[in-house]
Amino acid sequence: MEEQKELQPKVEKSFELIGKKWTGLIIYVLMSGPKRFSELNEAIPALSRRLLTERVKELEEHGIVLRTVIPERPIRTEYTLTQKGKELGQILGPITQWAESWIKD
């Protein structure tokens, strides 16, 4: 019982993070590999650029997404999942399967 009380704040914080609109979908898109900002934006067209920037920064702050600047001409920025992000993405996989079975358009 004591262990459960100690775990509750961590679980709550986790649900708070992945429960934010678009966060899970961003992670889902990044599961297929590195993406540039424009590719993320194209993959989730209903998500505004401003909110995409906000969510990606938040995921970066939590160590879930890694932002890499590629010093070519033109300069590119790519986003990839960290190991922490990949593990989270694997957990989101069954939610995707559940959604395919139970969520109607």
C-alpha positions as a LaTeX table, in Angstrom:
\begin{tabular}{lrrr}
\hline
Residue & $x$ (\AA) & $y$ (\AA) & $z$ (\AA) \\
\hline
Met1 & 0.00 & 0.00 & 0.00 \\
Glu2 & 2.84 & 2.40 & 0.87 \\
Glu3 & 4.55 & 1.61 & $-2.44$ \\
Gln4 & 1.36 & 2.47 & $-4.29$ \\
Lys5 & 1.18 & 5.88 & $-2.56$ \\
Glu6 & 4.76 & 6.61 & $-3.61$ \\
Leu7 & 4.05 & 5.57 & $-7.21$ \\
Gln8 & 0.86 & 7.62 & $-7.60$ \\
Pro9 & 2.54 & 11.02 & $-8.21$ \\
Lys10 & 4.77 & 9.50 & $-10.92$ \\
Val11 & 1.84 & 7.80 & $-12.61$ \\
Glu12 & $-0.22$ & 10.99 & $-12.42$ \\
Lys13 & 2.60 & 13.03 & $-13.94$ \\
Ser14 & 3.00 & 10.45 & $-16.73$ \\
Phe15 & $-0.70$ & 10.55 & $-17.59$ \\
Glu16 & $-0.64$ & 14.33 & $-17.44$ \\
Leu17 & 2.19 & 14.44 & $-19.99$ \\
Ile18 & 0.87 & 11.89 & $-22.49$ \\
Gly19 & $-2.70$ & 13.02 & $-21.98$ \\
Lys20 & $-2.04$ & 16.45 & $-23.46$ \\
Lys21 & $-3.62$ & 16.83 & $-26.85$ \\
Trp22 & $-1.30$ & 15.82 & $-29.70$ \\
Thr23 & 1.53 & 14.52 & $-27.49$ \\
Gly24 & 0.77 & 10.84 & $-28.04$ \\
Leu25 & 0.35 & 11.41 & $-31.78$ \\
Ile26 & 3.73 & 13.18 & $-32.02$ \\
Ile27 & 5.38 & 10.23 & $-30.28$ \\
Tyr28 & 3.49 & 7.85 & $-32.58$ \\
Val29 & 4.77 & 9.66 & $-35.70$ \\
Leu30 & 8.35 & 9.69 & $-34.38$ \\
Met31 & 8.24 & 5.92 & $-33.78$ \\
Ser32 & 8.89 & 5.45 & $-37.51$ \\
Gly33 & 12.20 & 7.35 & $-37.28$ \\
Pro34 & 13.69 & 10.85 & $-37.29$ \\
Lys35 & 11.52 & 13.62 & $-38.68$ \\
Arg36 & 12.10 & 17.23 & $-39.58$ \\
Phe37 & 9.69 & 19.80 & $-38.19$ \\
Ser38 & 7.93 & 20.13 & $-41.55$ \\
Glu39 & 7.48 & 16.34 & $-41.73$ \\
Leu40 & 5.90 & 16.30 & $-38.28$ \\
Asn41 & 3.65 & 19.15 & $-39.33$ \\
Glu42 & 2.62 & 17.34 & $-42.52$ \\
Ala43 & 1.97 & 14.09 & $-40.62$ \\
Ile44 & $-0.43$ & 15.86 & $-38.24$ \\
Pro45 & $-2.08$ & 18.53 & $-40.41$ \\
Ala46 & $-4.69$ & 19.54 & $-37.82$ \\
Leu47 & $-1.93$ & 20.53 & $-35.38$ \\
Ser48 & $-0.86$ & 24.18 & $-35.60$ \\
Arg49 & 2.85 & 24.98 & $-35.97$ \\
Arg50 & 2.75 & 26.95 & $-32.71$ \\
Leu51 & 1.30 & 24.08 & $-30.72$ \\
Leu52 & 3.62 & 21.57 & $-32.41$ \\
Thr53 & 6.58 & 23.70 & $-31.34$ \\
Glu54 & 5.24 & 23.86 & $-27.79$ \\
Arg55 & 4.64 & 20.11 & $-27.53$ \\
Val56 & 8.01 & 19.16 & $-29.06$ \\
Lys57 & 9.83 & 21.50 & $-26.65$ \\
Glu58 & 7.96 & 19.96 & $-23.74$ \\
Leu59 & 8.86 & 16.44 & $-24.89$ \\
Glu60 & 12.46 & 17.59 & $-25.27$ \\
Glu61 & 12.48 & 18.98 & $-21.71$ \\
His62 & 11.22 & 15.62 & $-20.41$ \\
Gly63 & 13.97 & 13.74 & $-22.27$ \\
Ile64 & 11.54 & 12.00 & $-24.62$ \\
Val65 & 12.55 & 13.76 & $-27.84$ \\
Leu66 & 16.02 & 14.75 & $-28.99$ \\
Arg67 & 16.42 & 17.79 & $-31.23$ \\
Thr68 & 19.44 & 17.64 & $-33.53$ \\
Val69 & 20.63 & 20.52 & $-35.71$ \\
Ile70 & 22.29 & 19.27 & $-38.89$ \\
Pro71 & 24.78 & 21.92 & $-40.08$ \\
Glu72 & 24.26 & 21.45 & $-43.82$ \\
Arg73 & 23.08 & 24.04 & $-46.26$ \\
Pro74 & 20.28 & 24.69 & $-45.63$ \\
Ile75 & 20.49 & 23.99 & $-41.91$ \\
Arg76 & 18.09 & 21.24 & $-40.89$ \\
Thr77 & 16.65 & 20.25 & $-37.56$ \\
Glu78 & 15.57 & 16.69 & $-36.89$ \\
Tyr79 & 13.60 & 15.24 & $-34.03$ \\
Thr80 & 14.08 & 11.68 & $-32.81$ \\
Leu81 & 12.88 & 9.70 & $-29.85$ \\
Thr82 & 15.36 & 9.05 & $-27.08$ \\
Gln83 & 15.49 & 5.61 & $-25.48$ \\
Lys84 & 13.00 & 6.93 & $-22.93$ \\
Gly85 & 10.75 & 8.08 & $-25.79$ \\
Lys86 & 11.03 & 4.76 & $-27.64$ \\
Glu87 & 9.99 & 2.87 & $-24.51$ \\
Leu88 & 7.01 & 5.19 & $-24.13$ \\
Gly89 & 6.15 & 4.68 & $-27.80$ \\
Gln90 & 6.15 & 0.92 & $-27.30$ \\
Ile91 & 3.62 & 1.34 & $-24.52$ \\
Leu92 & 1.45 & 3.49 & $-26.78$ \\
Gly93 & 1.39 & 0.69 & $-29.40$ \\
Pro94 & $-1.32$ & $-1.33$ & $-27.63$ \\
Ile95 & $-3.39$ & 1.85 & $-27.28$ \\
Thr96 & $-3.21$ & 2.19 & $-31.07$ \\
Gln97 & $-4.44$ & $-1.39$ & $-31.46$ \\
Trp98 & $-7.26$ & $-0.75$ & $-29.00$ \\
Ala99 & $-8.24$ & 2.40 & $-30.90$ \\
Glu100 & $-8.36$ & 0.52 & $-34.20$ \\
Ser101 & $-10.72$ & $-2.03$ & $-32.65$ \\
Trp102 & $-12.97$ & 0.18 & $-30.57$ \\
Ile103 & $-12.95$ & 3.81 & $-31.73$ \\
Lys104 & $-15.43$ & 4.57 & $-34.49$ \\
Asp105 & $-14.94$ & 7.44 & $-36.95$ \\
\hline
\end{tabular}
